[in-house]
CSV table of C-alpha atoms and ligand atoms in Angstrom, one decimal:
chain,number,residue,atom,x,y,z
A,110,MET,CA,90.6,125.1,114.9
A,111,ILE,CA,88.7,121.9,114.4
A,112,LEU,CA,90.0,119.4,111.8
A,113,ASP,CA,88.1,119.3,108.5
A,114,LYS,CA,86.5,115.8,108.0
A,115,GLY,CA,87.0,116.0,104.3
A,116,HIS,CA,85.2,113.4,102.2
A,117,TRP,CA,83.5,112.0,105.3
A,118,ASN,CA,81.3,115.1,105.7
A,119,GLU,CA,78.8,113.8,103.2
A,120,TYR,CA,78.3,110.5,105.1
A,121,LEU,CA,78.2,111.9,108.6
A,122,ASP,CA,75.2,112.4,110.8
A,123,LYS,CA,74.3,112.1,114.5
A,124,THR,CA,71.6,110.4,116.5
A,125,VAL,CA,69.3,112.2,118.9
A,126,ASN,CA,71.5,111.2,121.8
A,127,ASN,CA,74.6,112.7,120.1
A,128,HIS,CA,76.2,109.5,118.8
A,129,ARG,CA,78.2,109.6,115.5
A,130,LYS,CA,76.3,108.1,112.6
A,131,ILE,CA,78.1,107.1,109.4
A,132,TYR,CA,75.9,105.9,106.5
A,133,GLY,CA,73.1,106.0,109.0
A,134,VAL,CA,74.7,103.6,111.4
A,135,ASP,CA,75.3,104.5,115.0
A,136,MET,CA,79.0,103.9,115.7
A,137,VAL,CA,78.4,103.5,119.4
A,138,GLU,CA,75.7,100.9,119.0
A,139,LEU,CA,77.9,99.1,116.5
A,140,ALA,CA,80.8,99.0,119.0
A,141,LYS,CA,78.5,97.7,121.7
A,142,GLU,CA,77.2,95.0,119.4
A,143,TYR,CA,80.5,93.7,118.1
A,144,GLY,CA,83.0,94.8,120.8
A,145,THR,CA,86.1,96.9,120.4
A,146,PRO,CA,88.5,97.4,118.8
A,147,LEU,CA,86.4,97.1,115.7
A,148,TYR,CA,87.2,97.6,112.0
A,149,VAL,CA,84.4,99.1,110.0
A,150,LEU,CA,84.4,99.0,106.2
A,151,PHE,CA,82.0,100.9,103.9
A,152,GLU,CA,81.2,98.9,100.8
A,153,ASP,CA,80.0,101.8,98.8
A,154,ILE,CA,83.1,103.9,99.2
A,155,ILE,CA,85.2,101.0,98.0
A,156,LYS,CA,83.0,100.6,94.9
A,157,GLU,CA,83.1,104.3,94.3
A,158,ASN,CA,86.9,104.4,94.4
A,159,TYR,CA,87.2,101.5,92.0
A,160,LYS,CA,84.7,103.1,89.6
A,161,LYS,CA,86.5,106.4,89.7
A,162,TYR,CA,89.6,104.5,88.3
A,163,GLU,CA,87.6,102.5,85.9
A,164,ASN,CA,85.5,105.3,84.4
A,165,ALA,CA,88.5,107.6,84.0
A,166,LEU,CA,90.6,104.9,82.4
A,167,GLU,CA,87.8,103.8,80.1
A,168,LYS,CA,87.7,107.4,78.8
A,169,GLU,CA,91.4,108.1,78.6
A,170,TYR,CA,92.8,104.7,77.7
A,171,PRO,CA,90.4,101.8,77.2
A,172,HIS,CA,93.2,99.1,77.0
A,173,HIS,CA,93.8,98.9,80.7
A,174,LEU,CA,93.5,96.6,83.7
A,175,ILE,CA,93.1,97.6,87.4
A,176,CYS,CA,94.6,95.0,89.7
A,177,TYR,CA,93.5,95.7,93.3
A,178,ALA,CA,96.5,95.3,95.6
A,179,VAL,CA,95.1,92.6,98.0
A,180,LYS,CA,97.7,93.5,100.7
A,181,ALA,CA,96.1,96.9,101.3
A,182,ASN,CA,93.1,95.2,102.9
A,183,THR,CA,93.2,91.4,102.9
A,184,THR,CA,89.7,90.9,104.1
A,185,PHE,CA,88.2,88.3,101.7
A,186,SER,CA,85.0,90.4,101.2
A,187,VAL,CA,87.0,93.2,99.6
A,188,PRO,CA,88.5,91.3,96.5
A,189,LYS,CA,85.1,89.5,96.3
A,190,LEU,CA,83.3,92.8,96.0
A,191,LEU,CA,85.9,94.2,93.5
A,192,ALA,CA,85.9,91.0,91.4
A,193,LYS,CA,82.2,91.6,90.7
A,194,LEU,CA,83.1,95.0,89.3
A,195,GLY,CA,85.7,93.5,87.0
A,196,SER,CA,88.9,94.1,89.0
A,197,GLY,CA,92.0,92.1,88.8
A,198,ALA,CA,94.4,91.6,91.7
A,199,ASP,CA,98.0,92.3,92.6
A,200,VAL,CA,99.1,89.5,95.0
A,201,ALA,CA,102.3,89.2,97.0
A,202,SER,CA,102.2,85.6,98.2
A,203,GLU,CA,100.7,82.2,97.4
A,204,PHE,CA,98.2,83.0,100.2
A,205,GLU,CA,97.0,86.3,98.7
A,206,LEU,CA,96.9,84.5,95.4
A,207,GLN,CA,94.5,81.8,96.8
A,208,PHE,CA,92.3,84.6,98.2
A,209,ALA,CA,92.2,86.4,94.8
A,210,LEU,CA,91.3,83.2,93.0
A,211,ASP,CA,88.7,82.2,95.5
A,212,ALA,CA,87.2,85.7,95.4
A,213,GLY,CA,86.5,85.1,91.7
A,214,ILE,CA,89.4,87.0,90.1
A,215,PRO,CA,90.4,85.1,86.9
A,216,PRO,CA,94.1,84.2,86.6
A,217,GLU,CA,94.7,86.4,83.5
A,218,LYS,CA,93.7,89.4,85.7
A,219,ILE,CA,96.3,88.6,88.4
A,220,ARG,CA,99.8,90.0,88.7
A,221,ALA,CA,102.2,88.1,91.0
A,222,ASN,CA,104.6,90.3,93.0
A,223,GLY,CA,107.1,89.5,95.8
A,224,ASN,CA,110.8,90.0,96.4
A,225,CYS,CA,111.4,86.5,97.8
A,226,LYS,CA,108.8,84.3,96.1
A,227,SER,CA,108.6,80.7,97.2
A,228,GLU,CA,109.0,77.9,94.6
A,229,TYR,CA,105.4,76.8,95.3
A,230,TYR,CA,104.1,80.3,94.6
A,231,LEU,CA,106.0,80.5,91.3
A,232,GLU,CA,104.9,77.0,90.3
A,233,GLU,CA,101.2,77.9,91.0
A,234,CYS,CA,101.5,81.1,88.9
A,235,ILE,CA,103.2,79.3,86.0
A,236,LYS,CA,100.6,76.4,86.0
A,237,LYS,CA,97.8,79.0,86.1
A,238,GLU,CA,99.4,81.2,83.4
A,239,ILE,CA,99.5,84.1,85.8
A,240,ILE,CA,101.8,86.9,84.8
A,241,ILE,CA,104.8,87.2,87.2
A,242,ASN,CA,106.4,90.6,88.0
A,243,VAL,CA,110.0,89.4,88.2
A,244,ASP,CA,111.9,91.1,91.1
A,245,SER,CA,115.5,90.2,90.3
A,246,GLU,CA,117.8,88.7,87.7
A,247,GLU,CA,118.3,85.6,89.9
A,248,GLU,CA,114.5,85.1,89.9
A,249,LEU,CA,114.6,85.0,86.1
A,250,GLU,CA,116.7,81.8,86.3
A,251,VAL,CA,114.5,80.2,88.9
A,252,ILE,CA,111.3,80.9,87.0
A,253,ASN,CA,112.9,79.6,83.8
A,254,SER,CA,114.0,76.3,85.4
A,255,ILE,CA,110.6,75.8,87.1
A,256,ALA,CA,108.8,76.5,83.8
A,257,LYS,CA,111.0,74.0,81.9
A,258,LYS,CA,110.5,71.4,84.6
A,259,LEU,CA,106.7,71.9,84.2
A,260,GLY,CA,107.2,71.6,80.4
A,261,THR,CA,105.8,75.0,79.8
A,262,CYS,CA,106.8,78.7,79.6
A,263,ALA,CA,106.2,81.5,82.1
A,264,LYS,CA,104.9,85.0,81.2
A,265,ILE,CA,106.8,87.7,82.9
A,266,ASN,CA,107.0,91.5,83.4
A,267,LEU,CA,110.3,92.9,84.6
A,268,ARG,CA,109.9,95.0,87.8
A,269,LEU,CA,112.4,97.8,87.7
A,270,ALA,CA,113.7,100.0,90.5
A,271,GLY,CA,116.8,102.1,91.4
A,272,PHE,CA,115.3,105.4,90.2
A,273,PRO,CA,117.0,108.5,91.7
A,274,LEU,CA,113.7,109.9,92.9
A,275,GLY,CA,114.6,111.2,96.4
A,276,HIS,CA,112.0,111.4,99.1
A,277,ILE,CA,108.7,110.7,97.4
A,278,THR,CA,107.1,109.3,100.5
A,279,SER,CA,108.4,107.7,103.8
A,280,THR,CA,111.6,105.7,103.2
A,281,ALA,CA,110.0,102.6,104.7
A,282,ILE,CA,107.4,102.5,101.9
A,283,THR,CA,109.4,103.8,99.0
A,284,THR,CA,109.9,100.7,96.7
A,285,SER,CA,111.5,102.2,93.6
A,286,GLY,CA,114.5,104.1,94.8
A,287,GLU,CA,118.2,103.3,95.0
A,288,TRP,CA,117.7,102.0,98.6
A,289,SER,CA,114.9,99.7,97.8
A,290,LYS,CA,115.0,95.9,98.3
A,291,PHE,CA,112.7,95.5,95.3
A,292,GLY,CA,113.2,95.3,91.6
A,293,ILE,CA,115.9,95.1,89.0
A,294,ASP,CA,118.3,98.0,88.8
A,295,ILE,CA,117.1,100.3,86.0
A,296,LYS,CA,120.7,100.7,84.8
A,297,ARG,CA,120.8,97.0,84.0
A,298,ALA,CA,117.5,97.0,82.1
A,299,ASN,CA,119.0,96.6,78.6
A,300,SER,CA,121.2,93.7,79.5
A,301,VAL,CA,118.3,92.0,81.3
A,302,PHE,CA,116.2,92.3,78.2
A,303,ASN,CA,118.8,90.2,76.4
A,304,LYS,CA,119.0,87.7,79.2
A,305,VAL,CA,115.2,87.2,79.1
A,306,LEU,CA,115.4,86.5,75.4
A,307,GLU,CA,118.1,83.9,76.0
A,308,LEU,CA,116.0,81.9,78.5
A,309,ASP,CA,113.6,79.8,76.5
A,310,GLY,CA,111.3,79.1,79.4
A,311,LEU,CA,110.3,82.8,79.6
A,312,ILE,CA,107.8,84.8,77.6
A,313,PRO,CA,108.4,88.5,77.9
A,314,ASN,CA,105.2,90.5,78.5
A,315,GLY,CA,106.1,94.0,79.7
A,316,LEU,CA,107.7,96.3,82.3
A,317,MET,CA,106.6,97.2,85.8
A,318,VAL,CA,107.5,99.8,88.5
A,319,HIS,CA,105.8,100.3,91.8
A,320,LEU,CA,106.9,103.6,93.2
A,321,GLY,CA,105.9,103.1,96.8
A,322,SER,CA,102.8,104.0,98.9
A,323,GLN,CA,101.0,107.2,99.8
A,324,ILE,CA,102.6,109.0,96.8
A,325,THR,CA,101.1,112.5,96.5
A,326,ASP,CA,103.4,114.0,93.9
A,327,ILE,CA,102.3,113.0,90.4
A,328,GLY,CA,105.7,114.1,89.1
A,329,ALA,CA,107.2,110.9,90.2
A,330,TYR,CA,104.7,109.0,88.1
A,331,TYR,CA,105.6,111.1,85.1
A,332,THR,CA,109.3,110.4,85.4
A,333,VAL,CA,108.8,106.7,85.7
A,334,LEU,CA,106.2,106.3,83.0
A,335,ASP,CA,108.3,108.3,80.6
A,336,THR,CA,111.3,106.0,81.4
A,337,LEU,CA,109.2,102.9,80.9
A,338,ILE,CA,108.0,104.1,77.5
A,339,ASN,CA,111.5,104.9,76.3
A,340,LEU,CA,112.8,101.6,77.6
A,341,SER,CA,109.9,99.8,75.8
A,342,LYS,CA,111.2,101.2,72.5
A,343,GLU,CA,114.7,99.8,73.2
A,344,ALA,CA,113.3,96.4,74.2
A,345,LYS,CA,111.1,96.1,71.2
A,346,LYS,CA,114.1,96.7,68.9
A,347,ILE,CA,115.6,93.4,70.1
A,348,GLY,CA,112.4,91.4,70.0
A,349,PHE,CA,111.2,91.8,73.6
A,350,GLU,CA,107.4,91.7,73.5
A,351,MET,CA,106.0,94.8,75.1
A,352,ASN,CA,102.3,94.0,75.8
A,353,GLU,CA,102.1,95.8,79.1
A,354,ILE,CA,103.2,98.8,81.0
A,355,ASN,CA,102.4,98.3,84.7
A,356,LEU,CA,102.7,101.4,86.8
A,357,GLY,CA,102.0,99.6,90.1
A,358,GLY,CA,100.0,101.2,92.9
A,359,GLY,CA,100.9,103.9,95.4
A,360,LEU,CA,98.5,106.8,94.8
A,361,GLY,CA,97.9,108.5,98.2
A,362,ILE,CA,94.7,109.5,100.0
A,363,LYS,CA,93.7,112.6,101.9
A,364,TYR,CA,94.2,111.8,105.6
A,365,PHE,CA,93.9,115.6,106.3
A,366,GLU,CA,92.9,118.6,104.3
A,367,ALA,CA,95.8,120.7,103.0
A,368,ASN,CA,95.6,123.5,105.6
A,369,ASP,CA,95.3,121.1,108.5
A,370,TRP,CA,98.2,119.0,107.3
A,371,ASN,CA,100.5,122.0,106.7
A,372,THR,CA,99.7,123.3,110.2
A,373,ILE,CA,100.5,119.9,111.7
A,374,LYS,CA,103.9,119.8,109.8
A,375,ILE,CA,104.8,123.2,111.1
A,376,LYS,CA,104.0,122.2,114.6
A,377,ILE,CA,106.1,119.1,114.4
A,378,LYS,CA,109.0,121.2,113.3
A,379,ASN,CA,108.5,123.4,116.4
A,380,THR,CA,108.0,120.5,118.7
A,381,ASN,CA,110.7,121.6,121.1
A,382,LYS,CA,108.6,124.7,121.9
A,383,GLU,CA,105.2,122.9,121.9
A,384,ASN,CA,105.9,119.3,122.9
A,385,TYR,CA,103.9,118.5,119.7
A,386,THR,CA,105.4,115.0,119.1
A,387,TRP,CA,106.0,112.2,121.6
A,388,ALA,CA,109.4,112.8,123.3
A,389,ASN,CA,109.8,115.8,120.9
A,390,GLU,CA,111.0,113.6,118.0
A,391,PHE,CA,111.3,115.5,114.7
A,392,ILE,CA,109.1,112.8,113.1
A,393,GLY,CA,109.3,113.0,109.3
A,394,TYR,CA,112.1,115.6,109.2
A,395,GLU,CA,115.7,115.5,108.3
A,396,TYR,CA,118.3,118.1,109.0
A,397,ASN,CA,119.5,119.8,105.8
A,398,GLN,CA,123.0,121.1,106.0
A,399,GLU,CA,122.8,123.4,103.0
A,400,SER,CA,119.7,125.3,104.3
A,401,ASN,CA,120.6,124.8,107.9
A,402,ASP,CA,117.0,123.8,108.5
A,403,LEU,CA,114.8,120.8,108.9
A,404,LYS,CA,113.4,119.4,105.6
A,405,TRP,CA,110.2,117.3,105.5
A,406,ILE,CA,111.1,113.8,104.1
A,407,GLY,CA,108.2,111.8,105.4
A,408,GLU,CA,104.8,110.7,104.2
A,409,GLU,CA,102.5,113.5,103.0
A,410,LEU,CA,99.1,113.1,104.6
A,411,PHE,CA,97.4,115.4,102.2
A,412,CYS,CA,96.9,114.1,98.6
A,413,PRO,CA,95.5,116.5,96.0
A,414,TYR,CA,94.3,113.7,93.7
A,415,THR,CA,91.5,111.2,93.7
A,416,PRO,CA,91.7,108.1,91.4
A,417,ASP,CA,89.8,109.9,88.6
A,418,THR,CA,91.7,113.2,88.7
A,419,PHE,CA,95.0,111.3,88.9
A,420,ILE,CA,94.2,109.2,85.8
A,421,ARG,CA,93.0,112.3,83.8
A,422,GLU,CA,96.1,114.3,84.7
A,423,LEU,CA,98.5,111.5,83.9
A,424,PHE,CA,97.2,110.7,80.5
A,425,ASN,CA,96.8,114.2,79.4
A,426,LYS,CA,100.2,115.4,80.7
A,427,LYS,CA,102.4,116.7,78.0
A,428,TYR,CA,105.8,115.5,79.1
A,429,SER,CA,109.0,115.2,77.2
A,430,ALA,CA,108.8,116.4,73.5
A,431,ASN,CA,105.5,118.1,74.5
A,432,ILE,CA,103.5,114.9,73.8
A,433,THR,CA,100.8,113.6,76.1
A,434,PHE,CA,101.4,110.2,77.7
A,435,LYS,CA,98.2,109.0,75.9
A,436,LYS,CA,99.9,109.7,72.6
A,437,LYS,CA,103.3,108.3,73.7
A,438,LEU,CA,101.6,105.0,74.7
A,439,GLN,CA,99.8,104.9,71.3
A,440,GLU,CA,103.2,105.5,69.6
A,441,ILE,CA,104.6,102.3,71.2
A,442,GLY,CA,101.6,100.2,70.0
A,443,SER,CA,99.1,100.9,72.8
A,444,PRO,CA,100.3,98.3,75.3
A,445,LYS,CA,97.9,97.3,78.1
A,446,PHE,CA,98.1,99.9,80.9
A,447,VAL,CA,98.0,98.1,84.2
A,448,ILE,CA,97.8,99.7,87.7
A,449,GLU,CA,97.8,98.0,91.1
A,450,PRO,CA,96.1,100.4,93.5
A,451,GLY,CA,95.5,99.4,97.1
A,452,ARG,CA,95.3,102.3,99.5
A,453,SER,CA,93.5,104.6,97.1
A,454,ILE,CA,90.7,102.0,96.8
A,455,VAL,CA,90.2,101.0,100.4
A,456,GLY,CA,92.0,103.6,102.6
A,457,ASN,CA,89.2,106.1,102.9
A,458,ALA,CA,86.6,103.4,103.1
A,459,GLY,CA,87.2,102.4,106.7
A,460,VAL,CA,87.1,103.5,110.3
A,461,THR,CA,88.3,101.9,113.5
A,462,ILE,CA,86.4,102.1,116.7
A,463,THR,CA,88.2,101.8,120.0
A,464,GLN,CA,87.2,102.4,123.6
A,465,ILE,CA,89.0,104.7,126.0
A,466,GLY,CA,90.3,103.0,129.1
A,467,ARG,CA,92.3,105.9,130.8
A,468,VAL,CA,92.7,109.7,130.4
A,469,LEU,CA,95.7,111.2,132.1
A,470,THR,CA,98.4,113.8,131.9
A,471,THR,CA,102.1,112.9,131.7
A,472,PRO,CA,104.7,114.3,134.1
A,473,LEU,CA,105.2,117.0,131.5
A,474,LYS,CA,101.5,117.8,131.7
A,475,GLU,CA,100.7,116.5,128.3
A,476,ASN,CA,97.3,114.8,127.7
A,477,LEU,CA,97.5,111.1,127.0
A,478,ILE,CA,94.5,108.9,126.4
A,479,HIS,CA,94.7,105.1,126.4
A,480,VAL,CA,92.6,102.9,124.1
A,481,ASP,CA,92.0,99.2,123.9
A,482,ALA,CA,94.0,98.7,120.7
A,483,GLY,CA,97.7,98.6,120.1
A,484,VAL,CA,99.8,99.8,117.2
A,485,ASN,CA,99.6,96.2,115.9
A,486,PHE,CA,96.0,96.9,115.0
A,487,HIS,CA,96.6,100.3,113.7
A,488,THR,CA,98.3,100.9,110.4
A,489,PHE,CA,102.0,101.2,109.6
A,490,GLY,CA,102.5,103.4,112.8
A,491,THR,CA,105.5,101.3,113.7
A,492,ALA,CA,107.1,101.6,110.2
A,493,VAL,CA,105.9,105.1,109.4
A,494,PRO,CA,105.7,107.1,112.6
A,495,GLU,CA,104.3,110.2,110.9
A,496,GLN,CA,101.2,108.3,109.9
A,497,LEU,CA,98.3,110.1,111.6
A,498,HIS,CA,94.5,109.8,111.3
A,499,ARG,CA,91.7,112.2,112.2
A,500,ILE,CA,90.1,111.0,115.5
A,501,GLU,CA,86.7,111.8,117.1
A,502,ILE,CA,84.9,110.8,120.2
A,503,ALA,CA,81.8,108.9,118.9
A,504,ASN,CA,79.5,109.7,121.8
A,505,ASN,CA,78.5,113.2,123.1
A,506,ILE,CA,79.9,114.6,119.9
A,507,GLU,CA,78.3,118.0,120.4
A,508,GLU,CA,80.2,119.1,123.5
A,509,VAL,CA,82.8,121.6,122.2
A,510,ASN,CA,85.9,122.2,124.3
A,511,PRO,CA,88.9,121.5,122.1
A,512,PHE,CA,91.4,119.0,123.6
A,513,GLU,CA,94.8,118.1,122.2
A,514,THR,CA,96.2,114.8,123.1
A,515,PHE,CA,98.5,111.9,122.3
A,516,VAL,CA,96.9,108.4,122.1
A,517,ALA,CA,98.5,105.3,123.5
A,518,GLY,CA,97.7,101.7,122.8
A,519,ASN,CA,97.4,98.8,125.3
A,520,LEU,CA,100.7,97.0,124.6
A,521,CYS,CA,103.6,96.7,126.9
A,522,PHE,CA,106.0,99.2,125.3
A,523,THR,CA,106.2,103.0,125.4
A,524,GLY,CA,106.4,103.3,121.6
A,525,ASP,CA,102.9,101.8,121.4
A,526,LEU,CA,101.3,105.1,120.4
A,527,LEU,CA,98.4,105.4,117.9
A,528,CYS,CA,99.0,109.1,117.8
A,529,LYS,CA,102.7,110.0,118.3
A,530,ILE,CA,101.8,113.4,117.0
A,531,LYS,CA,99.2,115.4,119.0
A,532,ASN,CA,95.7,115.1,117.7
A,533,LYS,CA,92.6,117.1,118.2
A,534,LEU,CA,89.3,116.2,119.8
A,535,LEU,CA,86.1,118.3,120.4
A,536,ARG,CA,86.1,117.8,124.1
A,537,LYS,CA,88.0,116.1,127.0
A,538,PRO,CA,87.3,112.4,126.8
A,539,GLU,CA,86.4,110.2,129.7
A,540,LYS,CA,87.0,106.5,130.5
A,541,GLY,CA,84.4,104.5,128.6
A,542,ASP,CA,84.0,106.9,125.6
A,543,TYR,CA,84.4,105.5,122.1
A,544,LEU,CA,87.2,106.9,120.0
A,545,LEU,CA,86.9,106.7,116.2
A,546,PHE,CA,89.9,106.7,113.9
A,547,TYR,CA,89.0,107.8,110.3
A,548,ASP,CA,90.5,106.5,107.0
A,549,THR,CA,91.8,103.2,108.4
A,550,GLY,CA,90.7,101.0,105.5
A,551,ALA,CA,94.2,100.4,104.2
A,552,TYR,CA,97.0,98.5,106.0
A,553,SER,CA,95.4,98.8,109.4
A,554,ASP,CA,95.8,95.1,110.3
A,555,PHE,CA,98.9,94.6,108.1
A,556,PHE,CA,101.0,94.0,111.2
A,557,ALA,CA,98.2,92.6,113.3
A,558,SER,CA,99.5,90.1,115.7
A,559,ASN,CA,98.6,88.6,119.1
A,560,ALA,CA,101.1,90.8,120.9
A,561,ASN,CA,100.4,90.5,124.6
A,562,LEU,CA,98.0,87.7,123.5
A,563,PHE,CA,95.3,90.2,122.6
A,564,PRO,CA,92.8,88.7,120.1
A,565,ARG,CA,92.7,90.3,116.6
A,566,PRO,CA,89.6,92.5,116.1
A,567,ALA,CA,86.4,91.8,114.2
A,568,LYS,CA,85.5,93.5,110.9
A,569,VAL,CA,82.1,94.7,109.9
A,570,MET,CA,81.0,95.8,106.4
A,571,ILE,CA,78.3,98.5,106.1
A,572,ALA,CA,76.2,98.7,102.9
A,573,LYS,CA,74.8,101.9,101.4
A,574,ASP,CA,71.3,101.3,102.9
A,575,GLY,CA,72.9,101.1,106.4
A,576,THR,CA,72.7,97.4,106.9
A,577,HIS,CA,75.8,95.8,108.4
A,578,LYS,CA,77.2,92.4,108.6
A,579,LEU,CA,80.1,90.7,110.4
A,580,ILE,CA,82.7,89.7,107.8
A,581,VAL,CA,85.6,88.7,110.1
A,582,LYS,CA,84.9,87.5,113.6
A,583,ARG,CA,87.0,88.5,116.6
A,584,GLU,CA,89.5,85.8,117.7
A,585,ASP,CA,88.4,84.2,120.9
A,586,MET,CA,90.6,82.9,123.7
A,587,PHE,CA,90.7,79.4,122.3
A,588,GLU,CA,91.5,80.4,118.7
A,589,GLU,CA,94.3,82.6,119.9
A,590,PHE,CA,95.9,79.7,121.6
A,591,HIS,CA,94.9,77.0,119.2
A,592,ARG,CA,98.4,76.7,117.7
A,593,GLU,CA,99.7,76.1,121.2
A,594,LEU,CA,99.7,72.3,121.2
A,595,ASP,CA,101.2,72.1,124.7
A,596,TRP,CA,98.4,74.3,126.1
A,597,ARG,CA,95.8,72.4,124.1
A,598,SER,CA,96.9,69.1,125.5
A,599,ASP,CA,96.8,70.5,129.0
A,600,LEU,CA,93.3,71.8,128.4
A,601,GLU,CA,92.2,68.4,127.2
A,602,ARG,CA,93.8,66.7,130.2
A,603,LEU,CA,92.1,69.2,132.5
A,604,LYS,CA,88.8,68.7,130.5
A,605,TYR,CA,88.2,72.4,130.0
A,606,HIS,CA,87.3,71.6,126.4
B,905,PLP,C1,103.8,95.6,94.0
B,905,PLP,C2,102.8,96.5,94.6
B,905,PLP,N1,101.8,96.9,93.9
B,905,PLP,C3,100.8,97.7,94.5
B,905,PLP,C4,100.9,98.0,95.8
B,905,PLP,C5,99.8,98.9,96.4
B,905,PLP,O1,100.2,100.1,96.8
B,905,PLP,P1,99.2,101.2,97.4
B,905,PLP,O2,98.4,100.5,98.4
B,905,PLP,O3,100.0,102.2,97.9
B,905,PLP,O4,98.4,101.6,96.2
B,905,PLP,C6,102.0,97.6,96.6
B,905,PLP,C7,102.1,98.0,98.0
B,905,PLP,O5,103.0,97.9,98.6
B,905,PLP,C8,103.0,96.8,96.0
B,905,PLP,O6,104.0,96.3,96.7
């Protein structure tokens, strides 16, 4: 069985010499022009995803704001593109803040997150009247004193966490549960409302929860939104202004179609029989004593929602007391509904092209191909081992002879695997072939480093008409070392530069 390419099908084509074309662009020629590894972004898919949110929200709940989570893809061209469509930004550091502002996003459309914000970051937010999502009770005091020092007040949302939600996604990217480093404990919410009112340097604005990332179960959003609405009623009684309900980001994307993903999960469970995962690890599973079986606790790589269907279902869901969320929000005075999506805007808008350097079999006769990119250039693979992307050889795409393989990177440790779970190709690859990874638009270079001193890859943006432009250049040898003052002075002495 060959994996279904999902939403990509409508953009895919091939050249006469059997190269993969996406949006009319030959991926092999692109790789040759810019070198590999190469990140490729598709402008139109990003715009479409944003518009799906915007159009659905406009219809269901006009008083809203979409804040693109800059962390999902920090390429400057992305917030710049989204700013033109009216997007706001969720930022997580003073550096992301600067990007968002320079990209043209106005301060009133920015929400400042972070669990360990620097004083400089807080000061900048306060001076620019940017709403801060406060992560802890201690932070309230810090913000209050900075605001007073600046002779002004800070507008704040309270970011809540500590919900007993269980495994809603991989533990590493769950940000609202009882084991999260983020947010104010939901059980303390009422006393924190009082504390905010006591601090005269703070202006209360609303409540915020960010569930986590790659959330595919809308039920978790229902639980949290209902809690926030109920808490808002409590807060308003004591004079806490409730202008905003911010439901964070987190909506997942479809890395695989439902059938393919279910098959993969079953094979992981049976890995002892099939060597389906690297070193037969039960990636994503936990032993459940009650059922004496393995239970999936990892990321779900099939998501049944797109931004528009998610918004429609959310607002029209009749939840507690058989009332829709749309109605419930109206009942508390129609606060601004803010969301901070990242992955669901950029995740399915990118591919990564790598080149194959070796094809071999392990001592256990498992196929293993080596590519010229490490895990540092490829998603959260190190934090979320079950993260898997569809792959395809970009040249000679017609030859059909299905081939199952693991994929290794080029870094100096064994865990450097871009596919720790076996993945499917249409044929046996050869050295020099180009390997495409699909749906790599979000968090691909989040951990990008110069591990083994490899330069970080270039990024190319492709427009609807098939034109492409370099938006981030590949680091070169000198840039990679430019912070090495000792090396630089040697170079100058030796007159290499
Ligand atoms: C506070 C906050 N908002 C929004 C997001 C975006 O999440 P996602 O990319 O899953 O939509 C994140 C991601 O971690 C976050 O920390």
